[in-house]
Amino acid sequence: MESSSNRVEPVGKKELSQLVSGFERKLERELPLSIGPDLTEIAVKREGLVSARCNKESILKLARLLRDKYGFEHLSLISAVDWRDRFELVYHVRSYANYCMMEIKVPVPKDDLEVYSVTSIWKGANWHEREAYDMMGIVFKGHPDLRRILLPEDVKYFPLRKDFQLAEED
Amino acid sequence: MDLWGISYAISDILMHIVYWIFSGLLGLLPDPLGGFFDGIGLWFVSPGVIAFITMLLEALIVIIVALLNVIILIWVERKVLARIMDSRGPFYVGPLGFFQNIADGAKLFVKQIIIPKKADKFGYQIAPIIFVGSSLLILAAIPLSADFAVKDATGATIPGGILFAFAVFAIAPFSILVAGWSENNKYTLIGGMRSAAQMMSYEIPMLLTVASVFLLVGSFSFGDVVNAQQNIWFGIPLFLGLILFIACMIAEVERIPFDLPEAEAELVEGWTTEYCGMRFGFFMFTEYLRGYAGCGIATALFLGGWIGPDFLPGEIWFLIKAYIVFVVFVFIRGALPRIRTDQILDLGWKRLLPLAVLNLLIAATFKILGWF
Amino acid sequence: MAEMWINMGPQHPMTHGLWNLRIKVDGEVITDAMPEIGYLHRGMEKIFENKTYVQIGPLTDRLCYGSSFTWNHLYCMTVEKLMGLEIPERAKWIRVMAIELQRIASHLMWLAAYAADLGLLTGFVWAMRDREIFLDLLQALSGSRLTYNYARIGGVAADLPPDFERDCLRAVDYFERKLKEHENLYNGSKIFKMRTVGIGILKREEAINLGVTGPTLRGSNAKIDIRKDQPYEVYDEIDFEVACHTDCDCWARYIVRMTEMKESCKIIRQTLQKMPKGPVRVKTPMLAPSGDAIGVVEDPRGEGMMYLIGDGTDRPYRLKVRSPLFVTLSAAKSMLLGYKVADVVAIMGSIDVCMGETDR
């Protein structure tokens, strides 16, 4: 089996279909059926990586499904990105048994910054969500202890937003 | 080396000088002032006063010898420990780094003394005094040879010398508790209590081991114990006792592996945290002093004291054996990690105490068989 | 004594870095724990958005100064994935060799700090002495002892210096012999076992759910290693074992790290044998395409990851760093409950804290 380290992404559809194992194909087929219209743009980017886009209402349902039915037991990373017209949360979850990682992008509109917290499903999300709150200001509903983690408690701004003015040396 | 003899000679000279000042010079004044001073001068040369001054001088000489030994011991420890750790130890100040301790002491002298505002002033001041004073007092009981002992005019040493030494040894936990509490710091309180608990629990196996020696000798005097070892050192039949005694002594002196109360990584020097400058230096120094005293007692009880071939005086043999025991302490320090407090107490009460009782039974067996 | 909150840190000789551990104690037993970080936060992710790809290279070294080559390499790998660059074979082999040298140096520093915490000062000095050899090798490669900037986008900075293979083999042979001495010092010591066996137990399911990775996870009976599960560079052509241990305590983590050091020696030997000749660097474009890329590596402390979003300019739009210790520290509460205050040192030491990557 050719290793994925020599692959550069994205790949052509014909080569991909020879490499990708049944598990990624299964996800691509079954997840839209279980979640419905909230899950869009699911694609197998390369062998071992499936990416999808999900609305923030269904993220908890998707997380529970991934963990319980498909064995995605390890949450690697929750990143928060500021796209100037919206925020976006990117979840990376990994299934050790199936050698597969799933990348879920959740858009968060700027006027409604509340998202469900997935700490009830993966306890490792606790500090990742605190950091997303600290740096971007996204509030997680149902988080056991949502406080600032890297900055002091009394700071009022959210530094990683694109409209945060840095003190430039000009 | 006859300690009484030397001290008597010095005291004699000193008192005669004083006599000459009073009776010789001031006694030349007209009466009744002259007679008054003459009487005082004569009083100074009376045997009682000379004996008293002799005993003071004996104590002074013993303390000086002990302090010199402790400084050498600290140097020995640093060098040997460094070699175990594959480095070199002090080598810059003085030949082979011998004067490094003096440099460290000088550094501690010039530090600024900071006393915490809410510290209990009386306890804070008096704890080091009790600690250092009681540790120096142990040395009064330990003779370096048959003649090099603190004696009085009739030639008798402290009666019950071993008992006296251990009684004074046990004053220290009290002063540690006072020190730990009076610094007004949560951590030092915990450290002080742990230290006191450890020291008190290791007293018991130690005293049981001493009791086994007492069983074989029948007297608490150091001289008698050493004289009873003319044929064979007690360390050989009572080998278990020797090992136990060394282990308990390491716990009493608070060295690694038993030094959790002052562990750097956990409680930042434990009960001595808030002491600065030379007060802290005194605590560290006294730990080595107690180590020296402990090694001395171990030598006297188990390793034959000052008995040895005649080409070296008895005092040197005693010191050589004490140094060897101390080097064993240093090896143990270099090779072992720290034990947790509850494991230390566990070890003391559950393992060493039964072994000490076993040792006592072995000694009793030897006594019954008539071998001693 | 009533229950009280104790602060261990931020100024504390044990903590190895700048963080605060608040524990609630009931007498000697711990009933709650709350690590507090953020004292070393330098705003690296914001800095990354304002610097060019080349300028970010030296900065990534400072993410974790204990094992800086790993982060350097992770960053270069991620950027190469974004740009679609294919680097020469020789560069991949050199990178793997440098990664394993760095892994040994990092584990030795952990060993030195752990021994010093537990009171075994001899172990501290011995581990630091052996670490010097590997720092010398890395200095020959890159020019500096702690932050290398040796991996560049497109390969490595320069080829191996002359006689490097000979020196490296000598060092690895010497180290394998010395490792037995280290093992005698710890494995034979009953006191070390008393301090680490049965302490800080973290069961497998809980560890995976908490997101713990690295030697902490492998010590909890889970044979998971990124180098085998998702091989990068040339790890699929190298033959080595994954260290794993069934007890879930501090002793298991210690054994896992010692075994990893031995396996690293094997890997280094294989790279020196199999390295092909050729160039070590390719020319890189200045602008990166729009898109995103992830790079995952096995840091000595766990799973390190970078998520990079490019926007067609010469600066990244967003570079997010996943630090393994960020997540493992959050699992501190599960590892500390029910143990005594004196065990905090042993447990926190066994997860190898380095604040640079936790706080960024």
Coordinates of N, CA and C in Angstrom, one line a residue, chain B residues 71 74-83 87-104:
Chain B
I71 N 33.9 20.6 59.4 CA 34.2 21.2 58.2 C 34.9 20.3 57.2
I74 N 32.2 18.0 55.7 CA 31.5 18.6 54.6 C 32.3 18.6 53.3
W75 N 33.6 18.8 53.4 CA 34.4 18.8 52.2 C 34.5 17.4 51.7
V76 N 34.6 16.4 52.6 CA 34.7 15.0 52.1 C 33.4 14.6 51.4
E77 N 32.2 15.1 52.0 CA 31.0 14.7 51.3 C 30.9 15.3 49.9
R78 N 31.3 16.6 49.8 CA 31.1 17.2 48.5 C 32.0 16.6 47.5
K79 N 33.2 16.2 47.9 CA 34.1 15.5 46.9 C 33.6 14.1 46.5
V80 N 33.2 13.4 47.5 CA 32.8 12.0 47.2 C 31.5 12.0 46.4
L81 N 30.6 12.8 46.8 CA 29.3 12.9 46.1 C 29.5 13.3 44.7
A82 N 30.4 14.2 44.5 CA 30.7 14.6 43.1 C 31.3 13.5 42.3
R83 N 32.1 12.7 42.9 CA 32.7 11.6 42.1 C 31.7 10.6 41.8
S87 N 31.4 14.0 38.5 CA 31.9 15.4 38.3 C 33.0 15.5 39.4
R88 N 33.5 16.8 39.6 CA 34.7 16.9 40.4 C 34.6 17.5 41.8
G89 N 33.5 18.1 42.1 CA 33.4 18.8 43.4 C 34.2 20.1 43.4
P90 N 34.3 20.7 44.5 CA 35.0 22.0 44.6 C 36.5 21.8 44.3
F91 N 37.0 22.6 43.5 CA 38.5 22.5 43.2 C 39.2 23.8 43.1
Y92 N 38.4 24.9 43.3 CA 39.0 26.2 43.0 C 39.6 26.9 44.2
V93 N 38.8 26.9 45.3 CA 39.2 27.7 46.5 C 40.1 26.8 47.3
G94 N 41.3 27.1 47.4 CA 42.2 26.4 48.2 C 42.7 25.1 47.6
P95 N 43.6 24.4 48.2 CA 44.1 23.1 47.6 C 43.0 22.1 47.6
L96 N 42.6 21.5 46.4 CA 41.6 20.6 46.3 C 40.2 21.1 46.8
G97 N 40.1 22.4 46.7 CA 38.8 23.0 47.1 C 38.5 22.9 48.6
F98 N 39.5 22.9 49.4 CA 39.3 22.6 50.8 C 38.7 23.8 51.5
F99 N 38.9 25.0 51.0 CA 38.3 26.2 51.7 C 37.0 26.6 51.1
Q100 N 36.4 25.8 50.3 CA 35.1 26.2 49.7 C 34.1 26.4 50.8
N101 N 34.1 25.6 51.9 CA 33.1 25.8 53.0 C 33.2 27.2 53.6
I102 N 34.5 27.6 53.8 CA 34.7 28.9 54.4 C 34.1 30.0 53.4
A103 N 34.4 29.8 52.1 CA 33.8 30.8 51.2 C 32.3 30.8 51.3
D104 N 31.7 29.6 51.4 CA 30.2 29.6 51.4 C 29.7 30.2 52.7

